[in-house]
Coordinates of N, CA, C and O and ligand atoms in Angstrom, one line a residue:
M143 N 58.3 15.2 -6.4 CA 57.7 16.0 -5.4 C 59.0 17.1 -5.2 O 59.5 17.9 -5.3
A144 N 57.9 18.4 -5.7 CA 58.6 19.9 -5.7 C 58.5 20.4 -3.7 O 57.9 19.8 -3.5
L145 N 59.5 20.6 -3.4 CA 59.8 21.5 -2.4 C 59.0 22.9 -2.1 O 58.6 23.6 -2.9
M146 N 58.6 22.5 -0.4 CA 58.0 23.5 -0.2 C 58.6 24.8 -0.5 O 59.2 24.9 0.2
D147 N 57.5 26.2 -0.3 CA 58.2 27.1 0.0 C 58.5 28.0 1.4 O 57.6 26.8 2.1
I148 N 58.8 28.7 1.3 CA 59.0 28.6 2.9 C 57.7 29.0 3.9 O 57.4 29.0 5.2
P149 N 56.6 30.5 3.0 CA 55.4 30.5 4.2 C 55.2 28.8 4.2 O 54.1 28.4 5.4
T150 N 55.1 27.8 3.3 CA 54.0 26.5 3.3 C 54.9 26.0 5.0 O 54.4 25.0 5.6
T151 N 56.1 26.2 4.3 CA 57.3 25.0 5.3 C 57.3 25.4 6.9 O 56.8 25.3 7.5
F152 N 56.9 27.1 6.9 CA 56.6 27.4 8.5 C 54.7 27.0 9.2 O 55.7 27.1 10.7
K153 N 53.9 26.9 8.1 CA 52.9 26.5 8.1 C 52.8 25.8 8.9 O 52.0 25.1 9.7
I154 N 53.5 24.3 8.2 CA 53.4 22.8 8.1 C 54.2 23.1 9.7 O 53.1 21.9 11.0
T155 N 55.3 23.1 9.8 CA 55.9 22.8 11.1 C 55.5 23.6 12.5 O 56.6 23.7 13.3
S156 N 54.8 24.7 12.1 CA 54.3 25.3 13.2 C 53.7 24.7 14.4 O 53.1 24.5 15.5
N157 N 53.5 22.9 13.7 CA 52.6 21.9 14.0 C 53.4 20.7 14.1 O 53.3 20.1 13.0
E158 N 53.6 20.0 15.2 CA 54.2 19.1 15.0 C 53.5 17.9 13.9 O 53.9 17.3 13.8
K159 N 51.6 18.0 14.3 CA 51.4 16.0 13.9 C 51.2 16.4 13.0 O 51.4 15.8 12.2
K160 N 51.2 18.4 11.4 CA 51.0 18.2 10.4 C 51.9 18.1 9.9 O 52.3 17.3 8.9
S161 N 53.1 18.3 10.9 CA 54.3 18.2 10.0 C 55.1 16.0 10.2 O 55.0 16.2 8.9
L162 N 54.7 15.3 11.2 CA 54.4 14.0 11.3 C 53.1 13.4 9.7 O 54.0 12.6 8.7
T163 N 52.5 14.5 9.9 CA 51.3 14.1 8.2 C 52.3 14.1 7.9 O 52.4 13.2 6.3
Y164 N 52.7 15.5 7.2 CA 53.7 15.2 5.5 C 54.9 14.5 5.7 O 54.4 13.9 4.4
L165 N 55.9 14.3 6.5 CA 56.7 12.9 6.4 C 55.6 12.1 6.3 O 56.4 11.3 4.9
E166 N 54.7 11.4 6.6 CA 54.1 9.7 6.7 C 54.1 10.2 4.3 O 53.9 8.9 4.5
K167 N 53.4 11.1 4.3 CA 52.4 11.0 2.6 C 53.7 11.1 1.8 O 53.7 10.6 1.2
I168 N 54.8 11.7 2.5 CA 55.8 11.3 1.4 C 56.8 10.6 1.7 O 56.7 9.3 0.7
R169 N 56.1 9.8 3.2 CA 57.1 8.2 2.6 C 56.5 6.2 2.0 O 56.5 5.7 1.8
W170 N 54.4 7.0 2.9 CA 53.8 6.0 2.5 C 52.8 6.4 1.6 O 51.6 7.2 2.7
T171 N 52.6 7.2 0.3 CA 51.8 7.4 -0.1 C 50.7 7.3 -0.1 O 49.8 8.0 -0.1
N172 N 50.0 5.6 0.5 CA 48.9 4.8 0.6 C 48.9 4.0 1.3 O 47.8 3.3 1.6
G173 N 49.0 4.7 2.6 CA 49.0 4.2 3.8 C 50.2 3.5 4.4 O 51.5 3.6 3.5
I174 N 51.1 3.4 5.6 CA 51.9 2.9 6.3 C 51.9 1.7 5.9 O 50.8 0.6 5.8
I175 N 53.0 1.5 5.3 CA 53.3 -0.1 4.8 C 55.0 -0.2 5.6 O 55.4 0.0 5.9
C176 N 54.1 -1.9 6.5 CA 55.3 -2.5 7.0 C 57.1 -2.7 6.3 O 57.0 -3.4 5.2
P177 N 58.1 -2.4 6.6 CA 59.2 -2.3 6.0 C 59.6 -3.6 5.9 O 61.0 -4.1 5.3
K178 N 58.8 -5.3 6.8 CA 59.9 -6.3 6.7 C 58.7 -7.4 5.9 O 59.6 -8.1 5.1
C179 N 57.2 -6.8 6.0 CA 56.7 -7.7 5.9 C 55.4 -7.6 4.6 O 54.6 -7.7 4.1
Y180 N 56.1 -5.2 4.5 CA 54.9 -4.9 3.4 C 53.6 -5.1 3.6 O 52.6 -4.6 2.5
S181 N 52.9 -5.7 4.9 CA 51.6 -5.2 4.9 C 51.4 -3.7 5.3 O 51.7 -2.7 6.0
L182 N 50.4 -4.0 4.9 CA 49.5 -2.3 5.0 C 48.8 -2.6 6.4 O 48.1 -1.5 6.6
N183 N 48.9 -3.4 7.2 CA 47.9 -3.4 8.5 C 48.6 -3.0 9.6 O 49.5 -3.8 10.4
A184 N 49.4 -2.0 9.2 CA 50.4 -0.8 10.7 C 49.9 -0.2 10.6 O 49.0 0.3 10.1
K185 N 49.6 0.8 12.0 CA 49.0 1.8 12.5 C 50.3 2.2 13.6 O 51.3 1.8 14.2
L186 N 49.7 3.6 14.1 CA 50.9 4.3 14.9 C 51.1 3.6 16.3 O 49.5 4.1 16.3
I187 N 51.4 3.6 16.4 CA 51.3 2.8 18.2 C 51.6 3.9 19.3 O 51.8 3.9 20.7
S188 N 53.0 5.0 19.2 CA 53.4 5.8 19.9 C 53.6 7.1 18.6 O 54.8 7.2 18.8
Y189 N 53.2 7.9 20.0 CA 53.9 9.6 19.3 C 53.7 10.0 20.5 O 52.9 11.3 21.1
R190 N 54.8 10.7 20.2 CA 55.4 11.6 21.6 C 56.9 12.1 21.6 O 57.5 11.5 21.6
D191 N 57.2 13.7 21.7 CA 58.0 13.9 21.4 C 58.7 13.4 20.2 O 58.3 12.9 18.6
T192 N 60.3 12.2 19.9 CA 60.4 12.2 19.2 C 60.7 10.3 19.3 O 61.2 9.9 18.6
N193 N 59.7 10.3 20.0 CA 59.5 8.7 19.6 C 58.3 8.1 19.4 O 56.8 8.4 19.6
I194 N 58.0 7.7 18.2 CA 57.2 7.9 17.4 C 57.6 6.2 16.8 O 57.8 5.7 15.7
Y195 N 56.3 6.0 17.0 CA 56.8 3.9 16.4 C 54.8 3.7 16.1 O 54.4 3.7 16.3
Y196 N 56.1 2.4 14.5 CA 54.3 1.9 14.8 C 54.6 0.3 14.6 O 56.2 0.0 14.6
R197 N 53.9 0.0 14.1 CA 53.1 -1.9 14.9 C 52.8 -2.3 13.2 O 51.4 -2.0 13.5
C198 N 53.1 -2.9 13.0 CA 52.5 -3.9 11.9 C 51.5 -5.0 12.8 O 52.1 -5.8 13.7
G199 N 50.7 -5.1 11.8 CA 49.5 -5.8 13.3 C 49.6 -7.2 12.1 O 48.8 -8.1 12.8
K200 N 49.8 -7.4 11.3 CA 50.4 -8.3 10.5 C 51.9 -9.7 11.2 O 51.4 -10.3 12.0
C201 N 53.4 -9.4 11.6 CA 54.4 -9.5 11.4 C 54.9 -9.0 13.4 O 55.7 -9.3 13.6
Y202 N 54.2 -8.0 13.2 CA 54.5 -7.0 15.1 C 55.9 -5.9 14.4 O 55.7 -6.0 16.5
F203 N 55.7 -6.4 13.7 CA 57.4 -5.7 13.9 C 57.8 -4.6 14.3 O 56.2 -3.3 13.5
R204 N 57.6 -3.5 14.6 CA 57.4 -1.9 15.9 C 59.0 -1.3 14.5 O 59.8 -1.9 14.5
F205 N 58.7 -0.5 14.1 CA 59.7 0.9 12.8 C 59.5 2.3 12.9 O 58.3 2.2 13.8
T206 N 60.6 2.8 12.5 CA 59.5 4.4 13.2 C 59.8 4.7 11.6 O 59.6 3.9 10.5
L207 N 59.7 6.4 11.0 CA 59.1 6.2 10.3 C 60.3 6.1 9.3 O 60.2 7.2 7.7
F208 N 61.7 6.8 9.8 CA 62.5 6.2 8.8 C 63.2 4.7 8.8 O 64.6 4.5 7.5
T209 N 62.6 4.2 9.4 CA 63.1 2.2 9.3 C 63.4 1.8 8.2 O 62.5 2.2 7.2
G210 N 64.9 1.8 7.1 CA 65.2 0.9 5.7 C 65.3 1.6 5.3 O 65.0 1.8 4.1
T211 N 65.2 3.7 5.8 CA 65.6 4.4 4.8 C 67.2 5.2 4.9 O 67.4 4.8 6.3
Y212 N 67.4 6.1 4.2 CA 68.9 7.0 4.7 C 68.3 7.6 6.0 O 69.5 7.6 6.4
L213 N 67.6 7.8 6.3 CA 67.7 9.1 7.5 C 67.5 7.8 8.9 O 66.5 8.2 10.6
N214 N 67.7 6.4 8.9 CA 67.5 4.8 9.4 C 67.1 5.0 11.4 O 66.4 5.0 11.3
R215 N 68.4 6.1 11.8 CA 68.4 6.4 13.0 C 67.6 7.4 13.5 O 68.1 8.1 14.4
C216 N 67.1 8.4 12.5 CA 66.7 9.9 13.2 C 66.3 10.5 14.1 O 65.0 9.4 14.3
K217 N 66.5 10.5 14.8 CA 65.4 11.2 15.9 C 64.6 12.4 16.4 O 64.4 12.7 17.6
L218 N 64.6 13.1 15.2 CA 64.4 14.7 15.2 C 63.1 15.0 15.0 O 62.6 13.2 14.7
K219 N 62.6 15.5 15.8 CA 60.6 16.0 15.7 C 60.8 16.0 14.1 O 61.4 17.1 14.2
P220 N 59.4 15.9 13.5 CA 59.4 16.0 12.7 C 59.5 17.2 11.6 O 60.0 17.6 10.7
S221 N 59.1 18.0 12.7 CA 59.2 19.8 12.4 C 60.7 20.1 12.2 O 61.4 20.9 11.2
K222 N 61.7 19.6 13.3 CA 63.4 19.8 13.1 C 63.7 19.2 11.6 O 64.2 19.8 11.2
L223 N 63.1 18.2 11.4 CA 63.6 17.6 10.1 C 62.4 18.2 8.8 O 64.2 18.4 7.9
I224 N 61.7 18.7 8.7 CA 61.5 19.8 7.5 C 62.2 20.4 6.9 O 62.3 21.1 6.5
L225 N 62.2 21.1 8.6 CA 63.0 22.9 8.3 C 64.7 22.0 7.9 O 65.2 22.7 7.1
L226 N 65.2 20.7 8.2 CA 66.6 20.7 7.9 C 66.4 20.8 6.1 O 67.4 21.2 5.9
V227 N 65.7 20.0 6.1 CA 65.7 19.6 4.4 C 64.9 21.1 3.8 O 66.2 21.8 2.6
K228 N 64.5 22.0 4.7 CA 64.8 22.9 3.7 C 66.3 23.8 3.8 O 65.4 24.3 2.5
L229 N 66.7 23.8 5.0 CA 67.6 24.6 4.8 C 69.2 24.3 4.2 O 69.5 25.0 3.0
F230 N 68.5 23.2 4.0 CA 70.0 21.7 3.2 C 69.1 22.2 1.8 O 70.2 22.5 0.8
S231 N 67.9 22.5 1.4 CA 67.3 22.3 -0.5 C 68.1 24.3 -0.8 O 68.4 24.1 -1.3
L232 N 68.5 24.8 0.7 CA 68.7 25.9 0.5 C 70.0 26.5 0.0 O 70.5 27.3 0.1
G233 N 70.7 25.9 0.3 CA 72.3 25.9 0.0 C 72.8 26.1 1.7 O 74.2 26.5 1.8
L234 N 72.4 26.4 2.5 CA 73.2 26.8 3.8 C 73.9 25.1 4.6 O 74.1 23.9 4.9
S235 N 75.1 26.2 4.6 CA 76.4 24.7 5.7 C 75.8 24.8 7.0 O 74.2 25.1 6.9
A236 N 76.2 23.1 6.7 CA 76.0 22.5 8.1 C 75.5 23.0 9.1 O 75.1 22.9 10.4
R237 N 76.7 24.3 9.7 CA 76.7 25.2 11.1 C 76.3 26.0 10.9 O 75.3 26.1 12.2
I238 N 75.6 27.1 9.9 CA 74.6 27.4 9.8 C 73.1 27.0 10.7 O 72.1 27.2 11.1
T239 N 72.8 25.9 9.7 CA 71.2 24.8 10.0 C 72.2 24.4 11.0 O 70.3 24.7 12.0
S240 N 72.3 23.9 11.3 CA 72.9 23.9 13.3 C 72.2 24.7 13.8 O 71.6 24.7 15.5
N241 N 73.3 25.6 13.9 CA 72.6 27.0 14.7 C 71.5 28.0 14.8 O 70.7 28.0 15.3
E242 N 71.0 28.4 13.2 CA 69.0 28.1 13.2 C 68.3 26.9 13.7 O 67.3 28.2 14.1
L243 N 68.1 26.0 13.7 CA 67.7 25.0 14.3 C 68.3 24.7 15.8 O 66.8 24.0 15.9
G244 N 69.1 24.7 16.9 CA 69.2 24.5 17.3 C 69.7 23.1 17.8 O 69.6 22.2 18.7
L245 N 70.3 22.8 16.6 CA 70.4 21.2 16.7 C 71.5 21.3 16.7 O 73.5 22.0 16.3
N246 N 72.8 19.6 17.4 CA 73.5 19.5 17.5 C 75.0 19.1 16.0 O 74.2 19.3 14.9
Y247 N 75.6 20.0 16.0 CA 77.3 20.6 14.4 C 76.6 19.0 13.9 O 76.6 19.0 12.8
R248 N 77.4 18.1 14.9 CA 77.5 17.2 14.0 C 76.7 15.5 13.4 O 76.3 15.5 12.9
T249 N 75.6 16.0 13.9 CA 74.1 15.4 14.1 C 73.6 16.4 12.8 O 73.0 16.0 11.8
V250 N 73.9 17.7 12.0 CA 73.2 18.2 11.2 C 74.2 17.9 9.8 O 73.8 17.2 9.0
L251 N 75.6 17.7 10.1 CA 76.1 17.2 9.4 C 76.4 16.1 8.9 O 76.1 15.5 7.1
F252 N 75.9 15.0 10.0 CA 75.2 12.8 9.4 C 74.4 13.0 8.8 O 73.8 12.6 7.5
L253 N 73.1 14.0 9.1 CA 71.9 14.1 8.3 C 72.3 14.9 6.6 O 71.7 14.5 5.5
F254 N 72.7 15.5 6.2 CA 73.3 16.3 5.2 C 74.1 15.5 4.6 O 73.5 15.2 3.6
D255 N 74.5 14.6 5.2 CA 75.9 13.2 4.6 C 74.6 12.5 3.7 O 74.4 12.2 2.5
R256 N 74.1 11.9 4.3 CA 72.7 11.1 4.9 C 71.8 11.8 3.2 O 71.1 10.8 2.7
I257 N 71.1 13.3 3.7 CA 71.0 13.4 2.1 C 71.3 13.8 0.9 O 70.5 12.9 -0.1
R258 N 72.4 14.2 0.5 CA 73.2 13.6 -0.2 C 73.2 12.2 -0.9 O 73.4 12.7 -1.6
Q259 N 73.7 11.1 -0.3 CA 74.0 9.9 -0.2 C 72.6 9.5 -1.2 O 72.8 8.3 -1.9
A260 N 71.8 9.7 -0.3 CA 70.2 9.7 -1.3 C 70.0 11.0 -2.1 O 69.7 9.9 -3.3
I261 N 70.0 11.1 -2.5 CA 70.2 12.2 -4.2 C 70.9 11.4 -4.8 O 70.5 10.9 -6.4
L262 N 72.3 11.1 -4.5 CA 72.8 10.8 -5.3 C 72.6 9.1 -5.9 O 72.5 8.9 -7.2
Y263 N 72.2 8.0 -5.0 CA 70.7 7.4 -5.3 C 69.9 7.1 -6.0 O 70.3 6.4 -7.1
H264 N 69.3 7.9 -5.9 CA 68.2 8.1 -6.7 C 68.5 8.6 -8.2 O 67.3 8.8 -9.0
N265 N 69.4 9.6 -7.7 CA 70.0 10.0 -9.4 C 71.4 9.3 -10.4 O 71.4 9.3 -11.0
R266 N 70.9 7.9 -9.6 CA 72.2 6.9 -10.0 C 71.7 6.9 -11.5 O 70.5 6.3 -11.6
G267 N 73.0 6.6 -12.4 CA 72.7 6.9 -13.6 C 71.4 8.2 -15.4 O 71.8 7.7 -16.0
N268 N 71.6 8.5 -14.4 CA 71.0 9.6 -14.1 C 72.4 10.6 -15.0 O 73.3 10.6 -14.2
D269 N 72.1 11.3 -15.7 CA 73.3 12.7 -16.0 C 72.5 14.1 -15.6 O 72.8 15.1 -15.8
N270 N 72.0 14.0 -14.2 CA 70.9 14.9 -13.7 C 71.5 15.7 -12.5 O 71.3 17.1 -12.4
L271 N 72.7 15.3 -12.4 CA 73.8 15.7 -11.3 C 74.6 16.5 -12.3 O 75.5 15.9 -12.6
F272 N 74.9 18.0 -11.9 CA 75.6 18.4 -12.9 C 75.9 19.7 -12.4 O 75.9 19.6 -10.9
G273 N 77.3 20.3 -12.9 CA 77.8 21.7 -12.0 C 78.6 21.4 -10.3 O 79.6 20.2 -10.8
E274 N 77.8 22.1 -9.3 CA 78.5 21.6 -8.5 C 77.8 20.6 -7.5 O 77.4 20.7 -6.9
V275 N 78.8 19.3 -7.4 CA 78.0 18.7 -6.5 C 79.0 17.7 -5.3 O 80.4 18.0 -4.8
E276 N 78.2 18.5 -3.4 CA 78.8 18.1 -2.6 C 79.1 16.8 -2.0 O 77.6 17.0 -1.9
L277 N 79.6 15.8 -2.0 CA 80.5 15.5 -1.0 C 80.9 15.4 0.1 O 80.9 16.5 0.4
P278 N 80.3 14.0 1.0 CA 80.7 14.0 2.6 C 82.3 13.8 2.5 O 83.2 13.4 1.5
V279 N 83.2 14.9 2.9 CA 84.4 14.1 3.5 C 84.6 12.8 4.5 O 83.7 13.0 5.8
F280 N 84.8 11.7 4.6 CA 84.8 10.5 5.6 C 86.4 10.7 5.9 O 87.5 11.4 5.4
R281 N 86.8 11.2 6.9 CA 87.9 10.8 8.1 C 87.6 9.7 9.2 O 87.0 9.7 9.7
Ligands
ZN96 ZN1 54.7 -6.3 9.1

C-alpha cells in the first residue's frame, strides 16, 4: 500500500471517524474479522475517544483495531496514529514526532520500534532492505 501524501493525510486525520475507517480498511480489507475465531460476524461496539472496541458475534471476543498486531496495546486516537506513521515515514525522529503530535516521547519511541519490527518481519527473506536501517536499542 502506497503511503498517503501530506494533503490527503491531513484531510483524513482532521476527522476521527474517517481516520478510524481508514485504519479499519488497512487492517480488514473485506470487513472486520474476529482475531480469535476468524468470524466475519464482528462489529464496532464502543467508539469513544481512544476506547474503540469490537465484539465478535460468534465467540463474543472483545478486541481492538490492534489486537494481535504489532501495535497490540496502542491507545492512540486513530488520527494520531496515522500522523505518527506519516512522520515516521518521513524519517523524523521520535523526539520531533513527540513534540509535533504532543505525545509522550517514550510512547513514540515504543511505537517507532514496533513499526520497525513490523517492517523487518514483513520483509524477512527479502533483500528489499538495504542502505541505512535504523533498529531499536534495547537497554
Ligand atoms: Zn470470534
